[in-house]
Coordinates of C-alpha atoms in Angstrom, one line a residue:
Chain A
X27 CA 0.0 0.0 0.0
X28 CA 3.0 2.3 0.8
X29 CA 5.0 1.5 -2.4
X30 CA 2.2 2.1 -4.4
X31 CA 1.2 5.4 -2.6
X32 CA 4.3 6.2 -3.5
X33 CA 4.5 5.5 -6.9
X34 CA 1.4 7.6 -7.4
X35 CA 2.7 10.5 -5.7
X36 CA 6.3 10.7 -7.8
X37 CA 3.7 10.3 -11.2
X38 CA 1.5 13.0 -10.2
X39 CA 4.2 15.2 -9.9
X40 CA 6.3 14.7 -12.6
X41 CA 3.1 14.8 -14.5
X42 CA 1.3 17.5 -13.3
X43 CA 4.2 19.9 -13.6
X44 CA 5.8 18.7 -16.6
X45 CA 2.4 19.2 -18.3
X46 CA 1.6 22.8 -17.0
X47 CA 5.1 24.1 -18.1
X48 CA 5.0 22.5 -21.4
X49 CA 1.8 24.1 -22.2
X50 CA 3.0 27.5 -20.8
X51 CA 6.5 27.4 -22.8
X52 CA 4.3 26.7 -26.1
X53 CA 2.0 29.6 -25.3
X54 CA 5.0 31.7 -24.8
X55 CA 7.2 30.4 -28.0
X56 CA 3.9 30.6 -29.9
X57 CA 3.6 34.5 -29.4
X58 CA 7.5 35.0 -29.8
X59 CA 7.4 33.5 -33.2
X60 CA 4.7 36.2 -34.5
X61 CA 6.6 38.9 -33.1
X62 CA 9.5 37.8 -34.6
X63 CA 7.6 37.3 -38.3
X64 CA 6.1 40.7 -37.5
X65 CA 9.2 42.1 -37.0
X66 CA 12.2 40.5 -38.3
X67 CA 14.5 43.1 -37.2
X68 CA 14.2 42.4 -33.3
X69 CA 14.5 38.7 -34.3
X70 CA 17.4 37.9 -32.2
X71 CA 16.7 40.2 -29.1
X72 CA 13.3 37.9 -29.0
X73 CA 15.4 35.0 -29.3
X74 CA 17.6 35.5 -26.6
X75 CA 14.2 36.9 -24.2
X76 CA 12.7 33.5 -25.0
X77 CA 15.8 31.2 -24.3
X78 CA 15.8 33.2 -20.8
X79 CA 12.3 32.5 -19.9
X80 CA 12.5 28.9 -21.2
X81 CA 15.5 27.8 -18.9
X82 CA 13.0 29.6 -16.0
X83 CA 9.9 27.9 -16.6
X84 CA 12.0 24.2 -17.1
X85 CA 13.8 24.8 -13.3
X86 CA 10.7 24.6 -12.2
X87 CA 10.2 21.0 -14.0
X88 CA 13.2 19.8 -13.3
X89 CA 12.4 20.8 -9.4
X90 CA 9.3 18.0 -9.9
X91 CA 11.7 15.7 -11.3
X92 CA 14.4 15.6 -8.6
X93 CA 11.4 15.4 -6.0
X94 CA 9.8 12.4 -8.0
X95 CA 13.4 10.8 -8.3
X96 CA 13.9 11.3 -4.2
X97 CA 10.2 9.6 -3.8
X98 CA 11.4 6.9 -6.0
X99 CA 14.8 5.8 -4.8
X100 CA 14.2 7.5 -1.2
X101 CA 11.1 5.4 -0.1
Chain B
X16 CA 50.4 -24.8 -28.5
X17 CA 48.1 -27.3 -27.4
X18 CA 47.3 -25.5 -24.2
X19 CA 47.2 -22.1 -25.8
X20 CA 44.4 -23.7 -27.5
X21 CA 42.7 -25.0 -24.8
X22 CA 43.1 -21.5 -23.0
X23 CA 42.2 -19.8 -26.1
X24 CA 39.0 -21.7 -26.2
X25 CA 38.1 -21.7 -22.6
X26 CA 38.5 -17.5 -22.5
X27 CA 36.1 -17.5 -25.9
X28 CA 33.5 -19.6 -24.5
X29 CA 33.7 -17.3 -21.0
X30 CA 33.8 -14.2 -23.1
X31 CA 31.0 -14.8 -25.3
X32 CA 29.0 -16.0 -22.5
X33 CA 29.5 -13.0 -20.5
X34 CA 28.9 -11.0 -23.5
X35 CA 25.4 -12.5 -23.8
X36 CA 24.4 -12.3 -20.9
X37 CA 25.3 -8.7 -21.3
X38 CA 23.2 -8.1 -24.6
X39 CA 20.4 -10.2 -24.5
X40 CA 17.4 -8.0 -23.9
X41 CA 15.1 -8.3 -21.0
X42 CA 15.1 -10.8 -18.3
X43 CA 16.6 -8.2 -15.7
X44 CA 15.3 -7.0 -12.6
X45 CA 14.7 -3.2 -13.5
X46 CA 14.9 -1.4 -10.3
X47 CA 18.0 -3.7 -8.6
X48 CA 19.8 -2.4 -11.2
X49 CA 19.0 1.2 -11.7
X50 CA 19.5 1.2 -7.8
X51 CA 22.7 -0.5 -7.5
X52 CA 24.3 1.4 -10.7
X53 CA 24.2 4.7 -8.2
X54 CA 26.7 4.5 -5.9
X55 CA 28.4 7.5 -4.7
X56 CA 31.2 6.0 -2.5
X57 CA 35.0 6.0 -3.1
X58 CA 36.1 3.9 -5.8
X59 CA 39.8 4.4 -4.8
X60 CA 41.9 5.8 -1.7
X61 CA 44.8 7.7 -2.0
X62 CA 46.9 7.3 0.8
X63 CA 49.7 10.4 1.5
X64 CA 51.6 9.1 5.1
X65 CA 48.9 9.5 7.7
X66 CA 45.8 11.0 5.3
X67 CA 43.6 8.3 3.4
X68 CA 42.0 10.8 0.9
X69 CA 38.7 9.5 -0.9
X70 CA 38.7 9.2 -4.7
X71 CA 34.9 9.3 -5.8
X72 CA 33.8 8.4 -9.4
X73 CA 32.7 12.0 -10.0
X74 CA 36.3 13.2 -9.2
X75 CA 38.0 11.3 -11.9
X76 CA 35.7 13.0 -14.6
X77 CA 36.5 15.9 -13.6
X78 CA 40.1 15.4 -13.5
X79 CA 39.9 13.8 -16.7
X80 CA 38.3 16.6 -18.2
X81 CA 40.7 19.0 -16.8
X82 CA 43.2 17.6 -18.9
X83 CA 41.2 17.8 -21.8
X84 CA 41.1 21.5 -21.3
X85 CA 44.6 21.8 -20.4
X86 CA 45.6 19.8 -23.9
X87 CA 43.0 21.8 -25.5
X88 CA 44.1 25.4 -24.0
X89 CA 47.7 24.6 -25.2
X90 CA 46.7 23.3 -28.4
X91 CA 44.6 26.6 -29.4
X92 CA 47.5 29.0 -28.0
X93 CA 50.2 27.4 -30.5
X94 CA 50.5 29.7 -34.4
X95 CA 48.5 32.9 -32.9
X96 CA 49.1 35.1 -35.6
X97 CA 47.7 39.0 -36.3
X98 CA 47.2 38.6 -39.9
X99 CA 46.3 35.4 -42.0
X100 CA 44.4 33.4 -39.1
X101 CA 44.1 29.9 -39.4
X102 CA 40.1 28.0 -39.1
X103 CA 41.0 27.3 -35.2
X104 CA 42.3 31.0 -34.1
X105 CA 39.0 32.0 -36.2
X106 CA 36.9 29.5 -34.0
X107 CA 38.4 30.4 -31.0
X108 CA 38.2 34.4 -31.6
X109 CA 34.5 33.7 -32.0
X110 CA 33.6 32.2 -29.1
X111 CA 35.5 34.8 -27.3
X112 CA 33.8 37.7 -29.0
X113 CA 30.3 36.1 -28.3
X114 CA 30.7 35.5 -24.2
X115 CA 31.9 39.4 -24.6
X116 CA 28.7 40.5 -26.4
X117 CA 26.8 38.4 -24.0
X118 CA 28.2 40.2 -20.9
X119 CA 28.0 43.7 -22.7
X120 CA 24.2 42.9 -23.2
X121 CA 24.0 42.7 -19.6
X122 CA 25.3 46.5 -18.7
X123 CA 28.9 45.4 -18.2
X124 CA 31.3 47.6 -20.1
X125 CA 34.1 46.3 -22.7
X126 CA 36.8 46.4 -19.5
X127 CA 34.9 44.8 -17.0
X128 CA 33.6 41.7 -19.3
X129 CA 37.4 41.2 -20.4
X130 CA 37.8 40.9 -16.6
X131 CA 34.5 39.0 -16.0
X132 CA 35.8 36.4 -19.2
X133 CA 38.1 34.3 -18.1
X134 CA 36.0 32.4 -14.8
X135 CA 33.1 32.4 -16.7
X136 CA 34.1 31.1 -20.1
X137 CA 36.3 28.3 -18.1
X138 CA 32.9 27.3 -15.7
X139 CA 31.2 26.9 -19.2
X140 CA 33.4 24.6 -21.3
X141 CA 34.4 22.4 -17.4
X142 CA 30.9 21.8 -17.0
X143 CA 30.4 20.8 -20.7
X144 CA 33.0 18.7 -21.0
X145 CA 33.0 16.9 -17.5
X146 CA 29.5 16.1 -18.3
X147 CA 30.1 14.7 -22.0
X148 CA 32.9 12.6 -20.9
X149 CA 29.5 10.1 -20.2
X150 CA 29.7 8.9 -23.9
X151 CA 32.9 7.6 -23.0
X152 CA 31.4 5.6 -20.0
X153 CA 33.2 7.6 -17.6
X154 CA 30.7 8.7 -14.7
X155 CA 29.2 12.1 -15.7
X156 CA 30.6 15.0 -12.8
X157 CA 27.5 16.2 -12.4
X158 CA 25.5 13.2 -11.6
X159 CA 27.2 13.7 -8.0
X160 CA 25.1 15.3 -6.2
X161 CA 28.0 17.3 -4.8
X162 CA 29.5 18.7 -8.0
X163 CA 26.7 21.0 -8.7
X164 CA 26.3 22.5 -5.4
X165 CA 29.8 23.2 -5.2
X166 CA 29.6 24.8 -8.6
X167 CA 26.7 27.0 -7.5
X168 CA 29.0 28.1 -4.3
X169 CA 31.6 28.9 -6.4
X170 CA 29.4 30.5 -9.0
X171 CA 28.1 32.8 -6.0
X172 CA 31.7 33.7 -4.6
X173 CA 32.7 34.4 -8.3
X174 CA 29.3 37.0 -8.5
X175 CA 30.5 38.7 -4.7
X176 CA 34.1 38.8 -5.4
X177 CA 34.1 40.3 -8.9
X178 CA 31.2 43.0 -8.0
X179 CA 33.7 43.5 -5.6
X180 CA 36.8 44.1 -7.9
X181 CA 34.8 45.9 -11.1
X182 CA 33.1 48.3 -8.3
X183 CA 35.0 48.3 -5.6
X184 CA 33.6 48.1 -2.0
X185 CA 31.4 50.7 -1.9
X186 CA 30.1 50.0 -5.4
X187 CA 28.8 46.9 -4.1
X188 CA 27.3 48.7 -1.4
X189 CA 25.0 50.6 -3.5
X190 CA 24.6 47.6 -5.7
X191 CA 22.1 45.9 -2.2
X192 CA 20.9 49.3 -2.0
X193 CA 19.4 49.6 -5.3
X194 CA 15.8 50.9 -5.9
X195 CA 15.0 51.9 -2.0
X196 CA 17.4 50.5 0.7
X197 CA 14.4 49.0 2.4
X198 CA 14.9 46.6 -0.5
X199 CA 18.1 45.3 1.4
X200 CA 16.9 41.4 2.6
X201 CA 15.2 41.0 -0.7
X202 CA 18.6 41.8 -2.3
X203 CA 20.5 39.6 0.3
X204 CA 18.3 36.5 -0.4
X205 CA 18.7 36.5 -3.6
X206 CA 22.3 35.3 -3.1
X207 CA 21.0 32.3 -1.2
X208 CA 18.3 31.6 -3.5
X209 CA 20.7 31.8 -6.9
X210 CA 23.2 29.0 -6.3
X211 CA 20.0 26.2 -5.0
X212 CA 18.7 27.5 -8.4
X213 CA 21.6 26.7 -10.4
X214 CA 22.8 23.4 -8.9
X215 CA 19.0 21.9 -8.6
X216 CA 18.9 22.3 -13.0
X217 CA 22.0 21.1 -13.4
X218 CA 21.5 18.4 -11.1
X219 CA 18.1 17.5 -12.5
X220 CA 19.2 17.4 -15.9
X221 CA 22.2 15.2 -15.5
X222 CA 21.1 12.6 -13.0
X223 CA 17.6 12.6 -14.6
X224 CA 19.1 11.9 -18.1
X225 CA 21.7 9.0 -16.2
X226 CA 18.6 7.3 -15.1
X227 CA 17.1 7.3 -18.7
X228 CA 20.1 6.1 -20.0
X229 CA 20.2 3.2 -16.9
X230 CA 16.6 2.4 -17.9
X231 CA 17.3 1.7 -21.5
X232 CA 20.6 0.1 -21.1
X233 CA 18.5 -2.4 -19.0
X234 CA 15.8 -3.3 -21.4
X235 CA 17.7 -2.6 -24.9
X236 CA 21.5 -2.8 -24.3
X237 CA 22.6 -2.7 -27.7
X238 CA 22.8 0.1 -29.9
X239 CA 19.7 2.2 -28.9
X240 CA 21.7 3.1 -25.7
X241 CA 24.1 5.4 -27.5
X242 CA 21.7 6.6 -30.1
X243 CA 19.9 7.8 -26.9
X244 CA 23.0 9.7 -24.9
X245 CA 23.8 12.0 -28.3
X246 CA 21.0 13.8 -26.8
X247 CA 21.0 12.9 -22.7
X248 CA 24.7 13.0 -22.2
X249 CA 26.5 15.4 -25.0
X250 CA 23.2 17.6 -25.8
X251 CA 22.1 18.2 -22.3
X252 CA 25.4 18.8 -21.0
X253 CA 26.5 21.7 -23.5
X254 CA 22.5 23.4 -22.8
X255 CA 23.0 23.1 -19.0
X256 CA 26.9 24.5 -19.5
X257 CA 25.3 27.3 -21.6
X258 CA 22.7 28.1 -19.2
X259 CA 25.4 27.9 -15.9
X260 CA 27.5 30.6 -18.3
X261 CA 24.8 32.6 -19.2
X262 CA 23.3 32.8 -15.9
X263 CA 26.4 33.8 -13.8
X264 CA 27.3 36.0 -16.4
X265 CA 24.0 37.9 -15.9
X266 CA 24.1 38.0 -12.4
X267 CA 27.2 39.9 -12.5
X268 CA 25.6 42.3 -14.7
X269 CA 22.7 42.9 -13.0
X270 CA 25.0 43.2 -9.8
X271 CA 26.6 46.4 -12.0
X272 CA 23.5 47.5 -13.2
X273 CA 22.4 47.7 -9.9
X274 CA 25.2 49.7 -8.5
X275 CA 24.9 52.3 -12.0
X276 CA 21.4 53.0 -10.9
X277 CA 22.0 54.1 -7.7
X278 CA 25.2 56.2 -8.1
X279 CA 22.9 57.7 -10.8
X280 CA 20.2 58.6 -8.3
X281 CA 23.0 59.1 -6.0
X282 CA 24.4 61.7 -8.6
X283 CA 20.5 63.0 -9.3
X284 CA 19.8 63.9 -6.1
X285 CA 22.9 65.8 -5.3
X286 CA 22.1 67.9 -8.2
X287 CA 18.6 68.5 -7.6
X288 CA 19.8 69.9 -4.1
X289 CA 22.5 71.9 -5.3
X290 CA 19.2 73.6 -7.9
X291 CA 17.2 74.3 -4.8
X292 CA 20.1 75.9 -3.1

């Protein structure tokens, strides 16, 4: 019952979290790209905002991921 | 002859077995092996008169890739010339010029990131390279969980001590007190938060991608394996050495950003006082 509980918990947050900031870094590349077709010029000053914010939102994934590997190899 | 035979034959028949045994897919128990294959302890002890001094897996990739960058370092600085460059002074005067653009596009000016160059170029290609060294089945550095957070604690004494010696003393001063000096425990957590930051990505990257890797060397250990690590090991290392760079490079920026702003108000308000009088 304990293992299992466990399992579910180390899913559920790998999951959860991995989901949300997947769908949050899409939204964000999704406008970048139309700025940068609207405006070729700024191209690589978008670039460079968007690699920022990416490595931000994915700390907080990998965050879920080293708590799902410490429920997995912890418990 | 006859027993070289026989030996011959004997060692084939071992071998091969082993090598099944190795290869043939499945028929493994998944989690006894993903949990034995991480093992932190000393693999070696070096013992100098009284001291035994611990030798861990990690250490030995990153003294390995030490050398690398030594031999490499030595290898680059042989033939500079002015005029007439050759592919790999062109190479190398490329990477330079882009870590200076980076740390100019963070309010450093040209002296300071010639000063700021050096630590932060060298944490970038370390990291990179101790962490690729996986593809040659040494241990990857950073899959120790003590690599990255003394990375990040150097990283942070590298942020202090150069905001120190671009801005002196008092330039750091005003670099905590930056938009009202109420702000001052905000500013001072921030250099506790940073380095957790920076060694919990790196961390999560490497050790997630090692146990990826484990998984799939269990199940398929044959080629798919190595088709796999292009990405976990070499891929992920030189992002997550990027990222490190780029990341302590902008903190000292925004360290002399910081410090700008508030000699400017500084500056402002002494001239605003001098109108009035």
């Amino acid at each position: 019952m304990e293992k299992s509980l466990v399992a579910l918990a180390a899913a559920l947050a790998i999951g959860a979290v991995g989901s949300i900031a997947a769908y949050a870094i899409s939204k964000m590349a999704g406008k970048a790209f139309d700025s940068m077709a609207r405006q070729p010029e700024v191209a690589s000053r978008v670039q460079t905002s968007l690699t920022i914010a990416i490595v931000f939102i994915e700390t907080c994934a990998i965050y879920a991921l080293v708590v799902s590997l410490l429920l997995v190899f912890v418990f | 002859m006859v027993v070289g035979k026989a030996v011959l034959s004997g060692f084939s028949r071992i071998f091969f077995n082993r090598l099944w045994e190795h290869l043939k897919p499945g028929g493994r128990d998944l989690g006894e092996t993903i949990r034995s294959s991480i093992d932190f302890s000393p693999i070696w002890t070096i013992r100098v008169g009284k001291l035994s001094i611990p030798v861990t897996g990690a250490m030995v990739s990153l003294v390995v890739s030490a050398l690398i960058l030594i031999v490499l370092g030595m290898w680059l600085r042989r033939g500079l010339r002015k005029h007439k460059i050759s592919g790999k002074q062109a190479l190398a005067e490329k990477l330079y010029l882009v870590v200076i653009n980076l740390s100019e596009s963070f309010g450093m000016n040209r002296r300071q990131a010639e000063t700021v160059l050096p630590w932060t170029l060298t944490l970038g290609l370390y990291i990179f390279v101790s962490n690729a060294i996986a593809v040659v089945q040494l241990p990857a550095a950073a899959m120790n969980p003590a690599v990255p957070f003394s990375l990040a604690l150097f990283a942070v004494a590298l942020i202090i001590v150069m905001g120190i010696r671009l801005l002196g003393l008092k330039g750091f001063w005003y670099s905590l007190i930056d938009p009202i000096p109420g702000l001052l425990p905000f500013n001072l957590l921030d250099y506790l938060i940073k380095p957790v930051s920076l060694a919990l990505r790196l961390f999560g990257n490497v050790f997630g991608g090692f146990i990826l890797l484990q998984f799939v060397k269990t199940v398929v250990p044959l080629i798919f394996p190595s088709i796999l690590g292009l990405w976990f090991d070499v891929a992920a290392g030189l992002l997550q050495a990027v990222i490190f760079m780029y990341l302590t490079t902008s903190y000292i920026g925004e360290v002399v950003e910081k410090s700008n702003n508030t000699l400017e108000r500084i500056a402002q308000k002494r001239q605003l006082s001098e109108e009035k009088v």
